[in-house]
Amino acid sequence: MRKYSAILLTITFMFTASVVLADSSADKIKNCPPENWCAYHRTVDTAWRYSPLDQINTKNVKDLRPAWIFQPGDPRMGLHSTPLVIDGMMYVSTNPSTVWKLDAKTGERLWAWVPKMDEAVVSRSFFAHTRGLAIGDGRVYMGTADGRVVALDEKDGKVIWDKQLVNSKKDTVGFSGAGTFVSSDLLVIGQNGGEYPIEGKIFGLNPKTGDIKWIFYTTGRDDPKALATWGGDSWKYGGGGSWQPGTVDYENNQILIGTGNPNPDYDYCGDKCRDPKADGWRPGDNLYTSSTVALDLNTGKLKWYFQEAPSDPYDYDAAPGEYVIFQDDKGRRLVLHPGKNGFNHVHDLKTGKPINVYPDMKNFNWTSGFNLEKGEWENMLWPKPGEKTLVCPAIDGGHSWNAGTYSPQTKLFYRIANEWCMYLTIAPKGGGTTITAGAETRILEPFVQAFMNAEWIGTTPPNDKTHGRLTARDPLTGKIAWEKRYDIIPHSALLSTAGGLVFVGTTDGWVEALDAKTGDRLWRFNNGSGHNGGIISYAVDGKQYIAVASGHGSYVGRALADHYHKDQIINMKESAAIVVFSLP
C-alpha cells in the first residue's frame, strides 16, 4: 500500500453511544432510503437531485431556520462540493482534497482526513479543488488533486487503500469530480484535464482494493473509428478529461458520463477544423471528446456516444452537468443531458438515438441547432484565428457544472441557464495573440502545462445584460411551465422535494425556496457568501433538514463576481461553510 500521511482529527463525541455505523451497503446505495443522500445526485441511477421527504413543504417553509453551521477553514477556492448523508452521518469534501465526517443532526466534527499531497502539482494545477466524493460498503472514496484515489474507513477515516492512478508529476492533472459507486465490484471515476495536452481517461476500479478493472480512453486509443478523427498523433495529447460523475443504467448494464473538451481548447484551423488532414493542432472531429459516452459496466467498452460539439472550437465540453433518466408518457426510458453548449439533449437510453435537442438558453450563436433527421449540428460558427469573434455562450457554458433537478411530482426539470457571451480571439499558427491562460504552445517537459491557445473576454449578450434564467420545463419537449430571471447568474446546484419545493442558492448570498409548480418565492435566507455547490435534504430521527454548501471561489464564481457582475458584487472573498436548516 502506498505510504501516506494524514491528519486524523478524532473527537471524543465519536466514541459515545450516539454514533453508530451507517449502512452504506451496495444495496442501500443503489436503493437510497428517503432519509439519506447516497450519491452526488442523491441516487446513482436517476440523477434527479430530488428528495422524497415532505415534512418541509410549501405551507411551512417560511418557518425554516438555521440549525447548525460547519466551517472547515482554509477556504482555498471556496466550496464546490455536494455533501452525502448516510443514516445521520454527513460526509463532505473540501478543497483541495480533504474529507470530513460530521454528525448530520448537530454538525459535530467526527473526523477529518487531510492528505499530504504533492504541493508542486497542486499549486500549478487548474483543478486544485473537489466537487464531491462517493461512499459504499463502508468506504468513503476520494479522488485527489494529485492523481490518487483513496478509500477511507467510514468509521474513523483511516486509509484502507491509496492508489496513484494518474502520473500527476508529469501530466499535472488529477481528480476533482466525485466517483460513482456502481456496486460492490465497481467504482467509476474520471480524471480531469481538458486544458492540458494529456490522454483523457475514465477508470473502472475494484472498490475493495482500488485495482483497475478497465480504462476508457476518451481520445480513442485502440479505437480506429476515433483515431481517424484526429490529425496525426494529436490524440495522444488530446485532453478530454471526464471530471464529473456519471449515472448508472442498471437495466442496460451501462454508465452514462460526459467527456471534456479536446486540447488545446482552441485551434487555428477555423472552418477546416473538422478535416483531420487540415493544418492545425488537433484537426478532425476529435472523438470522443466533448461527448456523452455510454460505457459497458463490465468492460468499459463504448456502447454509444453523442458529440455535443464536433472538433469543439468553443470549449463546450460535455463533462459538467448531469444525466437525468426518466420515462415519458409512452413509457420510453430516456436520458436528458444539459450541455455547456446551452442545449438540452434527450436520448433513447438504450441506443443513444437523439429524441430531441433543444436550446435552454436564448442567446446562442455557435449553431442554428441540431438537425434530428440528418443527425448533425447545422451552421456552426468557426472563429478565424487572429480575429475577434463574438461567441455565445461564453467559455463557462450555457450550463455550468451546477446541476439541475427533476421532480417526479411535477414531472418538470429545473435548470439554471447562463445568458452570457465572450469575445474570442484564437491564436494564429505561430502565436502572436494574447493568451488568457496557459502556455502559447504544447509544452510536455519537464511536466505538462495548460494549453488553451486563445484570448477570451466575457461580454453581455446582444441587446441584453448578462443574467441567469431558472427554467421549469417538460424534459422531453422543452415546453416551459415557468421561468425566473436572475440579474446575477446563480451558480448553486438545485434541489426539488416532495414538499413541492425547489431550492436555489444565488451568487450574492441568498438561498431561496420556490414553489415547484409556480416559481413563486416562498422563503429566503442570506448565507453571507455566494453558492457554488450542492443543496441536499435528509432526515435524522424523523426530522427533515436542508443542507446548503456555501462558499465563493470557483473559477465560474470568480468570473461572475470579478467581471460579469463586479458592479453588483463588491469585494467578495473566498469562503466555505455548510449551512443547515430545519423547522423549529
Coordinates of C-alpha atoms in Angstrom, one line a residue:
M1 CA 0.0 0.0 0.0
R2 CA 1.2 3.5 -0.8
K3 CA 2.7 5.3 2.1
Y4 CA 0.6 8.2 3.1
S5 CA 0.4 11.0 5.7
A6 CA -2.9 12.2 7.0
I7 CA -4.1 14.2 9.9
L8 CA -6.9 12.4 11.7
L9 CA -9.0 14.6 13.9
T10 CA -10.8 12.4 16.4
I11 CA -13.4 14.0 18.7
T12 CA -14.5 12.4 22.0
F13 CA -18.0 12.7 20.7
M14 CA -17.4 9.9 18.2
F15 CA -16.9 7.3 20.9
T16 CA -20.3 7.9 22.6
A17 CA -23.2 5.6 22.2
S18 CA -25.0 8.0 19.8
V19 CA -22.6 7.3 17.0
V20 CA -23.4 4.1 15.1
L21 CA -22.1 2.7 11.9
A22 CA -24.0 3.9 8.9
D23 CA -25.3 1.4 6.4
S24 CA -23.7 2.2 3.1
S25 CA -24.0 -1.3 1.7
A26 CA -24.2 -1.6 -2.1
D27 CA -28.0 -2.3 -1.8
K28 CA -28.6 0.8 0.3
I29 CA -26.6 3.0 -2.1
K30 CA -28.5 1.5 -5.2
N31 CA -31.8 1.9 -3.4
C32 CA -31.3 5.0 -1.4
P33 CA -33.6 5.4 1.6
P34 CA -35.7 8.6 1.6
E35 CA -33.8 10.0 4.7
N36 CA -30.4 9.6 3.0
W37 CA -28.4 11.4 0.3
C38 CA -26.4 8.5 -1.0
A39 CA -24.5 9.9 -4.0
Y40 CA -23.6 13.1 -5.7
H41 CA -27.1 13.5 -7.2
R42 CA -28.7 11.5 -4.3
T43 CA -29.3 8.4 -6.4
V44 CA -26.8 6.8 -8.7
D45 CA -29.4 5.6 -11.2
T46 CA -31.7 8.7 -11.9
A47 CA -29.6 11.9 -11.1
W48 CA -32.8 13.7 -10.2
R49 CA -31.5 15.6 -7.1
Y50 CA -35.0 15.1 -5.7
S51 CA -35.7 14.3 -2.1
P52 CA -38.9 12.3 -1.3
L53 CA -39.1 14.0 2.1
D54 CA -42.1 16.3 2.6
Q55 CA -42.0 17.4 6.2
I56 CA -40.8 20.8 4.9
N57 CA -43.4 22.0 2.4
T58 CA -45.0 25.0 0.7
K59 CA -47.1 25.8 3.8
N60 CA -44.4 25.8 6.5
V61 CA -41.2 26.6 4.6
K62 CA -41.5 30.2 5.7
D63 CA -40.6 29.0 9.2
L64 CA -37.2 27.4 8.1
R65 CA -34.4 28.5 10.4
P66 CA -30.6 27.7 10.6
A67 CA -30.0 24.6 12.7
W68 CA -26.2 24.5 12.6
I69 CA -23.2 25.7 10.5
F70 CA -19.9 24.0 9.7
Q71 CA -16.9 26.0 8.7
P72 CA -13.9 23.8 7.6
G73 CA -11.4 26.7 7.5
D74 CA -8.7 27.2 4.8
P75 CA -11.3 28.1 2.1
R76 CA -9.0 27.7 -0.8
M77 CA -11.1 28.2 -4.0
G78 CA -14.3 28.2 -1.9
L79 CA -16.6 25.2 -1.6
H80 CA -17.9 23.4 -4.7
S81 CA -19.0 20.0 -3.4
T82 CA -22.2 18.2 -2.6
P83 CA -22.4 16.5 0.9
L84 CA -23.5 12.9 1.3
V85 CA -25.7 11.7 4.3
I86 CA -26.0 8.1 5.3
D87 CA -28.0 7.3 8.4
G88 CA -27.4 10.5 10.2
M89 CA -23.8 10.8 9.2
M90 CA -22.6 13.6 6.8
Y91 CA -19.6 13.3 4.6
V92 CA -18.3 16.3 2.8
S93 CA -15.2 17.1 0.7
T94 CA -13.4 20.5 0.9
N95 CA -10.7 21.9 -1.3
P96 CA -8.3 20.7 -2.4
S97 CA -8.9 17.1 -1.3
T98 CA -10.0 17.0 2.3
V99 CA -12.8 14.7 3.6
W100 CA -14.9 15.4 6.7
K101 CA -17.4 13.3 8.7
L102 CA -20.0 15.2 10.7
D103 CA -22.9 14.4 12.8
A104 CA -25.7 15.4 10.4
K105 CA -28.0 16.3 13.3
T106 CA -25.7 18.6 15.2
G107 CA -22.8 19.5 12.9
E108 CA -20.3 18.0 15.3
R109 CA -16.9 17.1 13.7
L110 CA -16.3 13.4 14.0
W111 CA -13.1 13.0 11.9
A112 CA -11.2 14.7 9.1
W113 CA -8.8 13.2 6.6
V114 CA -6.3 15.8 5.3
P115 CA -4.0 14.2 2.7
K116 CA -0.4 15.0 2.3
M117 CA -0.1 15.8 -1.4
D118 CA 2.5 16.8 -3.9
E119 CA 2.1 20.6 -3.5
A120 CA 4.1 21.2 -6.7
V121 CA 1.4 19.5 -8.6
V122 CA -1.4 21.1 -6.6
S123 CA -0.1 24.6 -7.0
R124 CA 0.3 24.5 -10.7
S125 CA -3.0 22.7 -11.4
F126 CA -6.1 24.4 -12.6
F127 CA -8.1 21.8 -10.7
A128 CA -6.9 22.0 -7.1
H129 CA -10.4 21.6 -5.9
T130 CA -13.0 18.9 -5.2
R131 CA -16.7 18.7 -6.2
G132 CA -17.6 15.6 -4.3
L133 CA -17.0 12.1 -3.1
A134 CA -18.6 8.7 -3.1
I135 CA -19.5 6.1 -0.4
G136 CA -20.3 2.4 -0.4
D137 CA -19.7 -0.8 1.5
G138 CA -18.2 1.1 4.5
R139 CA -15.7 3.1 2.5
V140 CA -15.5 6.7 1.5
Y141 CA -13.9 7.2 -1.9
M142 CA -11.9 10.4 -2.6
G143 CA -10.1 11.4 -5.8
T144 CA -7.2 13.8 -5.0
A145 CA -5.9 16.7 -6.9
D146 CA -2.5 15.0 -7.3
G147 CA -3.9 11.9 -9.1
R148 CA -4.7 9.4 -6.4
V149 CA -7.9 7.7 -5.5
V150 CA -8.2 6.8 -1.8
A151 CA -10.7 4.7 0.2
L152 CA -11.3 5.7 3.8
D153 CA -12.9 3.7 6.5
E154 CA -16.2 5.5 7.1
K155 CA -16.0 4.7 10.9
D156 CA -12.7 6.6 11.6
G157 CA -11.3 8.0 8.4
K158 CA -8.3 5.6 8.3
V159 CA -6.9 4.8 4.9
I160 CA -7.9 1.4 3.5
W161 CA -6.2 1.7 0.2
D162 CA -4.4 4.5 -1.7
K163 CA -3.8 4.2 -5.5
Q164 CA -1.8 6.6 -7.7
L165 CA -3.8 6.3 -10.9
V166 CA -2.6 9.4 -12.8
N167 CA 1.1 10.4 -13.2
S168 CA 0.4 13.9 -12.0
K169 CA 4.0 14.8 -11.6
K170 CA 4.3 14.5 -15.4
D171 CA 0.7 15.1 -16.5
T172 CA -0.3 17.7 -13.8
V173 CA -3.9 16.7 -13.9
G174 CA -5.7 14.6 -11.2
F175 CA -9.2 14.1 -9.9
S176 CA -11.8 16.8 -9.0
G177 CA -15.2 15.2 -9.5
A178 CA -17.0 12.6 -7.4
G179 CA -16.7 8.9 -8.2
T180 CA -19.8 6.7 -8.9
F181 CA -20.2 3.7 -6.6
V182 CA -21.9 1.3 -9.0
S183 CA -21.8 -1.9 -7.0
S184 CA -19.6 -3.9 -4.6
D185 CA -17.5 -4.7 -7.6
L186 CA -17.2 -1.4 -9.4
L187 CA -16.4 2.3 -8.8
V188 CA -16.2 4.6 -11.8
I189 CA -14.2 7.9 -11.8
G190 CA -12.8 10.1 -14.5
Q191 CA -9.6 12.3 -14.3
N192 CA -9.8 16.0 -15.2
G193 CA -7.7 17.8 -17.8
G194 CA -9.3 19.2 -21.0
E195 CA -7.0 22.2 -20.6
Y196 CA -3.8 20.0 -20.6
P197 CA -2.2 18.1 -23.5
I198 CA -2.7 14.6 -22.0
E199 CA -4.7 11.5 -22.8
G200 CA -8.0 11.6 -21.0
K201 CA -9.1 8.5 -19.0
I202 CA -12.2 7.1 -17.2
F203 CA -11.3 4.4 -14.7
G204 CA -13.4 1.4 -13.6
L205 CA -12.0 0.3 -10.2
N206 CA -12.5 -2.5 -7.8
P207 CA -13.9 -0.7 -4.7
K208 CA -12.4 -3.2 -2.3
T209 CA -8.8 -2.8 -3.5
G210 CA -8.6 0.2 -5.8
D211 CA -7.2 -2.1 -8.6
I212 CA -8.0 -1.0 -12.1
K213 CA -10.6 -3.2 -13.9
W214 CA -10.8 -1.2 -17.1
I215 CA -9.9 2.1 -18.6
F216 CA -11.8 4.1 -21.3
Y217 CA -9.5 6.4 -23.2
T218 CA -11.5 9.5 -24.2
T219 CA -9.3 10.4 -27.2
G220 CA -9.7 7.0 -28.8
R221 CA -6.7 4.8 -28.1
D222 CA -7.2 1.3 -29.7
D223 CA -10.3 2.6 -31.4
P224 CA -9.8 3.0 -35.2
K225 CA -13.1 4.9 -35.7
A226 CA -12.0 7.5 -33.1
L227 CA -8.3 7.7 -34.2
A228 CA -9.4 8.5 -37.7
T229 CA -10.9 11.8 -36.4
W230 CA -7.6 13.1 -35.1
G231 CA -4.9 14.6 -37.3
G232 CA -1.6 12.7 -36.9
D233 CA -0.8 11.6 -33.3
S234 CA -2.7 14.6 -31.8
W235 CA -4.9 12.1 -29.9
K236 CA -2.0 11.4 -27.6
Y237 CA -2.3 15.0 -26.3
G238 CA -6.0 15.5 -26.9
G239 CA -7.3 16.2 -23.4
G240 CA -10.8 15.1 -22.9
G241 CA -10.8 14.7 -19.2
S242 CA -14.0 13.5 -17.5
W243 CA -14.5 15.5 -14.4
Q244 CA -18.0 14.8 -13.1
P245 CA -19.8 11.6 -12.0
G246 CA -22.0 9.5 -14.3
T247 CA -25.4 8.0 -14.0
V248 CA -25.8 4.2 -13.8
D249 CA -28.4 2.5 -16.1
Y250 CA -28.5 -0.9 -14.4
E251 CA -31.1 -2.3 -16.8
N252 CA -28.8 -1.9 -19.8
N253 CA -25.6 -2.5 -17.8
Q254 CA -24.1 0.9 -18.7
I255 CA -22.9 4.1 -17.2
L256 CA -23.6 7.5 -18.9
I257 CA -20.8 10.0 -18.4
G258 CA -19.5 13.1 -20.1
T259 CA -16.1 13.9 -21.5
G260 CA -14.2 17.1 -21.6
N261 CA -13.0 19.4 -24.4
P262 CA -10.1 18.5 -26.7
N263 CA -6.7 20.1 -26.2
P264 CA -5.8 22.8 -27.0
D265 CA -9.1 24.4 -26.1
Y266 CA -9.0 26.4 -29.3
D267 CA -7.4 25.6 -32.6
Y268 CA -6.3 27.8 -35.5
C269 CA -7.7 25.7 -38.4
G270 CA -11.0 27.6 -38.5
D271 CA -13.7 26.2 -40.8
K272 CA -11.3 23.5 -41.9
C273 CA -11.0 22.0 -38.4
R274 CA -13.3 19.1 -38.9
D275 CA -11.0 17.7 -41.6
P276 CA -8.3 15.5 -39.9
K277 CA -5.9 16.4 -42.7
A278 CA -6.2 20.2 -42.1
D279 CA -3.3 22.2 -40.7
G280 CA -4.0 22.5 -37.0
W281 CA -3.0 21.4 -33.5
R282 CA -5.8 18.7 -33.5
P283 CA -7.8 18.8 -36.8
G284 CA -10.8 16.4 -37.1
D285 CA -13.9 15.8 -35.0
N286 CA -11.7 14.6 -32.1
L287 CA -13.8 11.7 -30.8
Y288 CA -14.7 11.0 -28.1
T289 CA -14.1 14.5 -26.6
S290 CA -17.0 16.8 -25.7
S291 CA -19.3 13.8 -25.8
T292 CA -21.8 11.8 -23.9
V293 CA -20.4 8.2 -23.7
A294 CA -22.3 5.1 -22.6
L295 CA -19.9 2.6 -21.2
D296 CA -20.4 -1.1 -20.5
L297 CA -20.1 -1.7 -16.8
N298 CA -18.2 -5.0 -17.1
T299 CA -15.6 -3.9 -19.7
G300 CA -15.7 -0.1 -20.0
K301 CA -16.2 -0.6 -23.8
L302 CA -18.2 2.1 -25.6
K303 CA -21.9 1.2 -26.3
W304 CA -23.0 4.6 -27.8
Y305 CA -21.9 8.2 -27.9
F306 CA -23.1 11.6 -28.9
Q307 CA -20.8 14.5 -29.6
E308 CA -22.1 17.8 -28.3
A309 CA -19.5 20.0 -30.2
P310 CA -17.6 18.3 -33.0
S311 CA -14.0 19.5 -33.1
D312 CA -15.1 21.7 -30.2
P313 CA -14.0 25.3 -31.2
Y314 CA -15.6 26.9 -28.1
D315 CA -14.7 24.8 -25.0
Y316 CA -18.2 23.3 -24.7
D317 CA -17.2 20.0 -23.1
A318 CA -19.9 17.6 -22.0
A319 CA -18.3 16.6 -18.7
P320 CA -20.3 19.1 -16.5
G321 CA -24.0 18.7 -15.8
E322 CA -26.0 15.6 -15.2
Y323 CA -27.5 12.6 -16.9
V324 CA -31.2 12.5 -15.8
I325 CA -33.0 9.3 -16.5
F326 CA -36.8 9.5 -16.8
Q327 CA -39.8 8.0 -18.6
D328 CA -42.1 9.8 -21.0
D329 CA -45.8 9.3 -21.3
K330 CA -45.2 6.5 -23.8
G331 CA -43.2 4.5 -21.2
R332 CA -39.9 5.1 -23.1
R333 CA -36.8 5.3 -20.9
L334 CA -34.9 8.4 -21.8
V335 CA -31.9 10.4 -20.6
L336 CA -31.5 14.1 -20.6
H337 CA -28.2 15.9 -20.5
P338 CA -27.8 19.7 -20.3
G339 CA -24.6 20.7 -22.1
K340 CA -22.2 23.5 -21.8
N341 CA -23.3 24.3 -25.4
G342 CA -26.6 25.7 -24.0
F343 CA -28.7 22.9 -25.3
N344 CA -30.7 20.1 -23.6
H345 CA -30.0 16.7 -25.3
V346 CA -32.6 13.9 -24.9
H347 CA -31.6 10.4 -26.0
D348 CA -33.1 6.9 -26.0
L349 CA -31.5 5.4 -23.0
K350 CA -30.5 2.1 -24.5
T351 CA -29.4 3.2 -28.0
G352 CA -28.4 6.8 -27.6
K353 CA -30.6 7.9 -30.5
P354 CA -31.3 11.6 -30.2
I355 CA -35.0 12.1 -29.5
N356 CA -34.9 15.9 -29.0
V357 CA -32.2 18.5 -28.9
Y358 CA -33.4 22.0 -27.9
P359 CA -31.9 25.2 -26.6
D360 CA -32.2 26.0 -22.9
M361 CA -30.6 29.5 -23.3
K362 CA -31.9 32.3 -25.5
N363 CA -28.6 33.8 -26.6
F364 CA -26.5 31.3 -28.6
N365 CA -24.8 31.8 -32.0
W366 CA -22.4 28.9 -32.3
T367 CA -25.0 26.9 -34.2
S368 CA -28.6 27.3 -35.6
G369 CA -29.5 24.0 -34.0
F370 CA -29.3 20.2 -34.3
N371 CA -31.0 18.5 -37.2
L372 CA -32.5 15.3 -35.9
E373 CA -33.1 13.8 -39.4
K374 CA -29.6 14.4 -40.6
G375 CA -28.0 13.8 -37.2
E376 CA -25.8 16.9 -37.3
W377 CA -25.3 20.4 -35.9
E378 CA -26.1 23.0 -38.5
N379 CA -24.4 26.3 -39.4
M380 CA -21.6 26.0 -36.8
L381 CA -19.6 29.2 -36.1
W382 CA -15.9 28.8 -36.9
P383 CA -13.9 31.7 -35.4
K384 CA -10.9 32.7 -37.6
P385 CA -7.5 32.9 -35.9
G386 CA -6.4 36.4 -35.1
E387 CA -9.9 37.8 -35.5
K388 CA -12.0 38.9 -32.5
T389 CA -15.3 36.9 -32.7
L390 CA -18.5 37.1 -30.5
V391 CA -19.3 33.6 -29.3
C392 CA -22.4 32.8 -27.2
P393 CA -22.4 31.1 -24.7
A394 CA -19.1 32.1 -23.0
I395 CA -16.4 29.6 -22.2
D396 CA -18.1 28.7 -18.9
G397 CA -21.1 27.5 -20.8
G398 CA -24.8 28.0 -21.2
H399 CA -24.9 25.3 -18.5
S400 CA -22.2 25.1 -15.9
W401 CA -21.4 22.2 -13.6
N402 CA -24.1 23.2 -11.1
A403 CA -26.7 20.5 -11.6
G404 CA -30.4 21.0 -12.1
T405 CA -33.2 18.8 -10.6
Y406 CA -36.1 16.7 -11.8
S407 CA -39.3 16.4 -9.8
P408 CA -41.4 13.2 -10.4
Q409 CA -44.2 15.1 -8.6
T410 CA -44.5 17.9 -11.2
K411 CA -42.7 16.0 -14.0
L412 CA -40.7 19.1 -14.6
F413 CA -36.9 19.6 -15.0
Y414 CA -35.5 22.7 -13.4
R415 CA -32.2 24.2 -14.5
I416 CA -30.1 27.4 -14.5
A417 CA -29.2 28.7 -18.0
N418 CA -26.4 31.2 -18.2
E419 CA -27.0 34.1 -20.6
W420 CA -23.5 35.4 -21.3
C421 CA -21.1 35.6 -24.2
M422 CA -17.4 36.2 -24.9
Y423 CA -15.1 37.8 -27.4
L424 CA -12.8 35.1 -28.6
T425 CA -9.5 35.6 -30.4
I426 CA -7.8 32.3 -31.3
A427 CA -4.0 32.5 -31.7
P428 CA -2.9 32.1 -35.3
K429 CA -0.3 29.5 -36.3
G430 CA 2.9 30.5 -34.7
G431 CA 1.2 32.6 -32.0
G432 CA 1.2 36.4 -31.8
T433 CA -2.1 36.8 -29.8
T434 CA -2.6 37.4 -26.1
I435 CA -3.3 34.2 -24.3
T436 CA -5.7 34.5 -21.4
A437 CA -4.5 31.4 -19.6
G438 CA -1.8 28.7 -20.0
A439 CA 1.1 28.4 -22.4
E440 CA 1.2 29.6 -26.0
T441 CA 2.2 26.2 -27.3
R442 CA 2.1 22.5 -26.4
I443 CA 4.6 22.0 -23.6
L444 CA 5.2 18.5 -22.3
E445 CA 8.6 18.7 -20.5
P446 CA 9.5 18.6 -17.7
F447 CA 5.8 18.4 -17.0
V448 CA 2.6 19.1 -18.9
Q449 CA 1.4 22.7 -18.9
A450 CA -2.1 24.1 -19.6
F451 CA -2.5 24.9 -23.3
M452 CA -5.6 27.0 -24.3
N453 CA -4.3 28.9 -27.3
A454 CA -6.7 31.9 -27.2
E455 CA -7.8 35.1 -25.5
W456 CA -11.4 35.3 -24.3
I457 CA -13.1 38.3 -22.8
G458 CA -16.5 38.0 -21.2
T459 CA -19.2 40.2 -22.5
T460 CA -23.0 40.7 -22.4
P461 CA -25.5 39.1 -24.9
P462 CA -26.6 41.3 -27.8
N463 CA -29.2 43.8 -26.6
D464 CA -29.3 42.5 -23.1
K465 CA -27.4 42.1 -19.9
T466 CA -25.6 39.0 -18.5
H467 CA -28.2 37.2 -16.4
G468 CA -29.4 33.8 -15.4
R469 CA -32.7 32.0 -16.1
L470 CA -34.2 29.3 -13.9
T471 CA -36.5 27.4 -16.2
A472 CA -39.0 24.7 -15.3
R473 CA -39.6 22.6 -18.4
D474 CA -41.1 19.4 -19.7
P475 CA -37.8 17.5 -20.1
L476 CA -38.7 15.9 -23.4
T477 CA -40.3 18.7 -25.3
G478 CA -38.7 21.6 -23.6
K479 CA -42.0 23.4 -23.1
I480 CA -41.6 25.9 -20.3
A481 CA -44.0 25.8 -17.4
W482 CA -42.5 28.9 -15.8
E483 CA -39.2 30.7 -15.7
K484 CA -37.5 33.2 -13.3
R485 CA -34.9 35.7 -14.3
Y486 CA -31.9 36.5 -12.0
D487 CA -29.9 39.6 -12.8
I488 CA -26.9 37.9 -11.2
I489 CA -26.4 34.4 -12.5
P490 CA -27.0 31.8 -9.7
H491 CA -24.4 29.1 -9.5
S492 CA -25.6 26.5 -7.0
A493 CA -27.0 23.1 -7.8
L494 CA -30.8 22.9 -7.4
L495 CA -32.9 20.7 -5.2
S496 CA -36.5 19.6 -5.5
T497 CA -38.5 17.9 -2.8
A498 CA -41.8 16.0 -2.3
G499 CA -42.9 19.1 -0.2
G500 CA -43.5 20.9 -3.5
L501 CA -40.3 23.0 -3.3
V502 CA -37.3 23.9 -5.4
F503 CA -34.2 25.3 -3.6
V504 CA -31.6 27.5 -5.3
G505 CA -28.5 29.4 -4.0
T506 CA -27.6 32.7 -5.5
T507 CA -24.2 34.2 -6.2
D508 CA -24.9 37.2 -4.0
G509 CA -25.6 35.0 -0.9
W510 CA -29.3 34.1 -0.8
V511 CA -30.7 30.6 -0.6
E512 CA -34.3 30.5 -1.8
A513 CA -37.2 28.1 -1.6
L514 CA -39.6 28.4 -4.6
D515 CA -43.0 26.8 -5.3
A516 CA -42.2 24.0 -7.7
K517 CA -45.5 24.5 -9.6
T518 CA -45.4 28.2 -10.0
G519 CA -41.9 29.5 -9.3
D520 CA -43.2 31.9 -6.6
R521 CA -40.6 32.6 -3.9
L522 CA -41.8 31.3 -0.5
W523 CA -38.7 31.8 1.7
R524 CA -35.1 33.2 1.5
F525 CA -32.1 33.5 3.8
N526 CA -28.8 35.1 3.3
N527 CA -25.8 32.9 4.0
G528 CA -23.4 35.8 3.6
S529 CA -21.5 34.3 0.6
G530 CA -22.0 33.0 -2.9
H531 CA -23.1 29.4 -3.7
N532 CA -21.1 27.1 -6.0
G533 CA -22.0 23.7 -4.5
G534 CA -24.9 21.4 -3.8
I535 CA -28.1 21.7 -1.8
I536 CA -29.4 18.5 -0.3
S537 CA -32.2 17.2 2.0
Y538 CA -32.1 14.4 4.5
A539 CA -33.7 13.3 7.8
V540 CA -32.4 12.3 11.2
D541 CA -34.7 10.9 13.9
G542 CA -37.7 11.8 11.9
K543 CA -36.7 15.5 11.4
Q544 CA -36.0 16.8 7.9
Y545 CA -33.1 19.1 7.2
I546 CA -31.9 21.2 4.2
A547 CA -28.1 21.5 3.9
V548 CA -26.6 24.1 1.6
A549 CA -22.9 24.3 0.5
S550 CA -22.0 28.0 0.6
G551 CA -18.6 29.4 -0.4
H552 CA -17.3 31.8 -3.0
G553 CA -14.2 30.8 -5.0
S554 CA -14.7 28.6 -8.1
Y555 CA -13.5 29.8 -11.5
V556 CA -17.1 30.5 -12.6
G557 CA -17.8 32.2 -9.3
R558 CA -14.8 34.4 -9.7
A559 CA -15.8 35.3 -13.2
L560 CA -19.3 36.3 -12.0
A561 CA -18.1 38.4 -9.1
D562 CA -14.9 39.8 -10.6
H563 CA -16.1 40.5 -14.2
Y564 CA -19.7 40.0 -15.3
H565 CA -21.3 41.3 -12.1
K566 CA -18.5 43.3 -10.5
D567 CA -20.6 46.4 -10.1
Q568 CA -23.2 44.4 -8.1
I569 CA -20.9 42.2 -6.1
I570 CA -18.3 44.2 -4.2
N571 CA -15.2 42.7 -2.5
M572 CA -16.5 39.1 -2.3
K573 CA -13.8 36.9 -0.7
E574 CA -13.3 33.2 -0.8
S575 CA -15.2 31.3 1.9
A576 CA -16.6 27.9 2.8
A577 CA -19.4 26.7 5.0
I578 CA -22.2 24.1 5.2
V579 CA -25.3 25.8 6.5
V580 CA -28.1 23.5 7.6
F581 CA -31.8 24.5 8.1
S582 CA -34.8 22.9 9.8
L583 CA -38.2 23.8 11.1
P584 CA -38.4 24.9 14.8

